Structure formats: structure tokens, C-alpha cells
XYZ file of N, CA and C in Angstrom:
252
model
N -2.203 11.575 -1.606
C -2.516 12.127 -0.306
C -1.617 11.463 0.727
N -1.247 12.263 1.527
C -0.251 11.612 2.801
C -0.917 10.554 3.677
N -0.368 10.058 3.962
C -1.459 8.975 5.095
C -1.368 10.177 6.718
N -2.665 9.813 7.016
C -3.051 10.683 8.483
C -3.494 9.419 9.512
N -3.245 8.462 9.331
C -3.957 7.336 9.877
C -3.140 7.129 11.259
N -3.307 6.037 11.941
C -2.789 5.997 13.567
C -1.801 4.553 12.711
N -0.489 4.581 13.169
C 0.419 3.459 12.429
C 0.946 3.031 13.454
N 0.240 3.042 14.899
C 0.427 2.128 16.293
C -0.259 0.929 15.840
N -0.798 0.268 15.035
C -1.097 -0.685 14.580
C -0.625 -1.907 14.625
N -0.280 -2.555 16.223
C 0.201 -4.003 15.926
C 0.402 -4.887 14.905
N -1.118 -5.187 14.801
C -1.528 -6.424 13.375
C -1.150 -5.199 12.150
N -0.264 -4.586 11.768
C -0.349 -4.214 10.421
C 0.177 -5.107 9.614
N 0.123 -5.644 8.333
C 0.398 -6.637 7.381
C 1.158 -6.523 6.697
N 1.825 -6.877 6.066
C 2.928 -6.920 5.071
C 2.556 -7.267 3.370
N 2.201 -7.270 2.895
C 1.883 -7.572 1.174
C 3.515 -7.283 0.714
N 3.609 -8.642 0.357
C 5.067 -8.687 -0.404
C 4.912 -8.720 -2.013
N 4.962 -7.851 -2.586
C 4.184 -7.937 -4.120
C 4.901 -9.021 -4.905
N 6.325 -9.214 -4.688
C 7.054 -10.280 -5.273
C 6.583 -11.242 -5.021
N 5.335 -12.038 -4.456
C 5.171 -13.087 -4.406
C 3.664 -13.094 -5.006
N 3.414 -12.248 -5.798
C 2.220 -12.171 -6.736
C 2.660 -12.549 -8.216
N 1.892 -13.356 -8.486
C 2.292 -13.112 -10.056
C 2.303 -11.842 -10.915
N 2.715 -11.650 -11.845
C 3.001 -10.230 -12.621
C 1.606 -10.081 -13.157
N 0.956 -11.518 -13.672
C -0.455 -10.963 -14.585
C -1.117 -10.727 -13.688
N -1.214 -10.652 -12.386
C -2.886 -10.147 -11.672
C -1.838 -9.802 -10.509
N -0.714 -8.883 -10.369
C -0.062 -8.032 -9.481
C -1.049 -6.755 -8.698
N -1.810 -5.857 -9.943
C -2.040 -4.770 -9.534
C -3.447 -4.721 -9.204
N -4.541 -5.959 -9.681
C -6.060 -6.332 -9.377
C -5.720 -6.790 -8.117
N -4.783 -7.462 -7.195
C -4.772 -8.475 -6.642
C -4.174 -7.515 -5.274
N -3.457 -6.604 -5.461
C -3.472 -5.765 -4.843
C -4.086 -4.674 -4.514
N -4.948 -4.356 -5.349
C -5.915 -3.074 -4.833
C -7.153 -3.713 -4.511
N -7.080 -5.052 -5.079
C -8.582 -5.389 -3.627
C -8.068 -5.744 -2.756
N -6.528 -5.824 -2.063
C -6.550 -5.853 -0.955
C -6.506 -4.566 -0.142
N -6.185 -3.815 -0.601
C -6.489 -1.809 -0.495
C -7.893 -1.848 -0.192
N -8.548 -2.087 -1.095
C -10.015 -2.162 -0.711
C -10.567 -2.798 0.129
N -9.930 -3.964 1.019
C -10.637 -4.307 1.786
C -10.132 -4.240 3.011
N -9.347 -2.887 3.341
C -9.260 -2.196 4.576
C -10.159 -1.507 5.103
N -10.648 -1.724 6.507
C -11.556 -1.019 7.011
C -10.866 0.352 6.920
N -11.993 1.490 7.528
C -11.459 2.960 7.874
C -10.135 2.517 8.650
N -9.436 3.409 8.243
C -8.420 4.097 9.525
C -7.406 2.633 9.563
N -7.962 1.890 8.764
C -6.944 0.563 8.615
C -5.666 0.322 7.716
N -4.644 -0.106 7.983
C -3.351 -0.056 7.063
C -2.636 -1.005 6.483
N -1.905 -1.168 5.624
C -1.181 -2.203 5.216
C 0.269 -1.859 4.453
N 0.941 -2.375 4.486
C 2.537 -2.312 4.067
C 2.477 -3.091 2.918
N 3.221 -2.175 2.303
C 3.410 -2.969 0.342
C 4.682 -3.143 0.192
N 5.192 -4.331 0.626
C 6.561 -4.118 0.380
C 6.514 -4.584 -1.636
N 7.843 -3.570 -2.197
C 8.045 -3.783 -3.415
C 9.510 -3.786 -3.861
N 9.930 -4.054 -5.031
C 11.140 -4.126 -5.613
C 11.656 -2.727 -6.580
N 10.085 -1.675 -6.202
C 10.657 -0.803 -6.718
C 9.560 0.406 -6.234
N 9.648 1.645 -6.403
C 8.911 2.493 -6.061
C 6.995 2.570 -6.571
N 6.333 2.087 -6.055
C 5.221 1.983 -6.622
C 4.667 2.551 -7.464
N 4.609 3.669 -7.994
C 4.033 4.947 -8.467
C 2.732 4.729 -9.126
N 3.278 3.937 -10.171
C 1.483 3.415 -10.911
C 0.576 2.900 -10.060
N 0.671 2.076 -9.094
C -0.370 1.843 -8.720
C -0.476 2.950 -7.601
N -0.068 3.481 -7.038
C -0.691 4.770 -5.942
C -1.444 5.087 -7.246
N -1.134 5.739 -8.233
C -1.977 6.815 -9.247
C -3.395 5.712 -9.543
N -3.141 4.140 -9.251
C -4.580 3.347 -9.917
C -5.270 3.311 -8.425
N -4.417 3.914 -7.200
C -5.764 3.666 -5.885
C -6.165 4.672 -5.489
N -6.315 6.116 -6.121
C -6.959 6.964 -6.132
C -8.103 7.039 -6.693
N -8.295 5.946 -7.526
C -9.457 5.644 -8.297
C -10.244 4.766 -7.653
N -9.926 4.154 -6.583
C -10.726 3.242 -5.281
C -11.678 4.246 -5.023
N -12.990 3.446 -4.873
C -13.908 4.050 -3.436
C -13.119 4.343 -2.203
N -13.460 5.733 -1.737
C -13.214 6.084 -0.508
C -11.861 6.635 -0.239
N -11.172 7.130 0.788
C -10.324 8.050 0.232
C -8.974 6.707 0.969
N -7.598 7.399 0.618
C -6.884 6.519 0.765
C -5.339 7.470 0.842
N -4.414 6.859 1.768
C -3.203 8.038 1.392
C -2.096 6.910 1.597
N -0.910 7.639 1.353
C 0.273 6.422 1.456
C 1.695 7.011 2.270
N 2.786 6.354 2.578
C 3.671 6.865 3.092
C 4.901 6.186 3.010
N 5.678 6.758 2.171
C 6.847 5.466 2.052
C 7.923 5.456 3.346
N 7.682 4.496 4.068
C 8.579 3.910 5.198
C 9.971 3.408 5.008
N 10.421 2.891 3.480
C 11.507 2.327 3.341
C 12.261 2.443 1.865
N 12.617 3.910 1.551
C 13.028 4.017 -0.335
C 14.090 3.473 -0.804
N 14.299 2.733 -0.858
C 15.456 1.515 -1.889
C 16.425 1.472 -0.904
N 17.575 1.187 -1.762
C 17.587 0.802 -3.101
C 17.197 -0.428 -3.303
N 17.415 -1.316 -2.501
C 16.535 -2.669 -3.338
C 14.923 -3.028 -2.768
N 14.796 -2.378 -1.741
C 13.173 -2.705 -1.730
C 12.519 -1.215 -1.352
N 11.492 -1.268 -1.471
C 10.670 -0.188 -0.943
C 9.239 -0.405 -0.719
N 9.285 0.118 0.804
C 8.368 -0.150 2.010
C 7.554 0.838 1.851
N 6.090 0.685 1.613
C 5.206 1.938 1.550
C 3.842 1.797 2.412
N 3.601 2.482 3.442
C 2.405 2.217 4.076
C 1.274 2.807 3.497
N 0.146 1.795 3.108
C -1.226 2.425 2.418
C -2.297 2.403 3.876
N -2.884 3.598 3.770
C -4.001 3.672 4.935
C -4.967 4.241 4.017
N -6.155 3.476 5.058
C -7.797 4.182 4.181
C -8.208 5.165 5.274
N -8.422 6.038 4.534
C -8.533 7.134 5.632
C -10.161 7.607 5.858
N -11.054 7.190 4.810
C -12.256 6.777 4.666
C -13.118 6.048 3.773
């Protein structure tokens, strides 16, 4: 789903996934997905196009959309918003 969210968002955050370890990358990131309020957002920066995990945060409670802000080639910037 597209993100519809308001991305005037001063405090929006940055999640740099490269600084997660690989074994708890994708738990460690979708509870932080999850613990966006409504209408709240966060930036995933990655080393590569996310795809699997968008397809594992559709499976979150509540609805959620994304928007890639920045496609490679060496990083890619994707804004996740909870849209409810």
C-alpha cells in the first residue's frame, strides 16, 4: 500500500538497518514498525531494496504503507507510515 500519511514530520527517524545484526535484522525491525503510533513514520534506510520485509509488515496489526524516498544504487531510503 502507498503511504497516505502527512511526511511534514520533523522528528521522523532514521533506522539504519546496517547497524542491526543480520540474526534479529527483520524481528528488530518490525517491532519498531509496530510501535508507531497512527499516522506516525519512520525511514529505513537499507543497503538494498527491502522487499521481504514490506511483504513480512503486511502481516502487522493495523494497516501500514511505504514509499521509497531514495532507490540505490548503494542505499535505499524507504518511508514506512502506519496509517492505522
Amino acid at each position: 500500500m502507498a503511504c497516505q500519511c502527512n511526511h511534514s514530520n520533523l522528528l521522523e527517524e532514521t533506522l539504519d538497518v546496517t547497524t542491526i545484526p543480520h540474526s534479529v535484522r527483520h524481528p528488530a525491525i518490525l517491532g519498531a514498525i509496530s510501535a508507531l503510533p497512527v499516522k506516525g513514520t519512520l525511514l529505513l534506510k537499507a543497503p538494498h531494496m527491502p522487499n521481504p520485509l514490506l511483504g513480512e509488515m503486511q502481516d502487522l496489526e493495523g494497516e501500514f504503507g511505504h514509499e521509497v524516498v531514495q532507490d540505490g544504487p548503494s542505499e535505499w531510503v524507504v518511508r514506512i507510515c502506519r496509517e492505522g
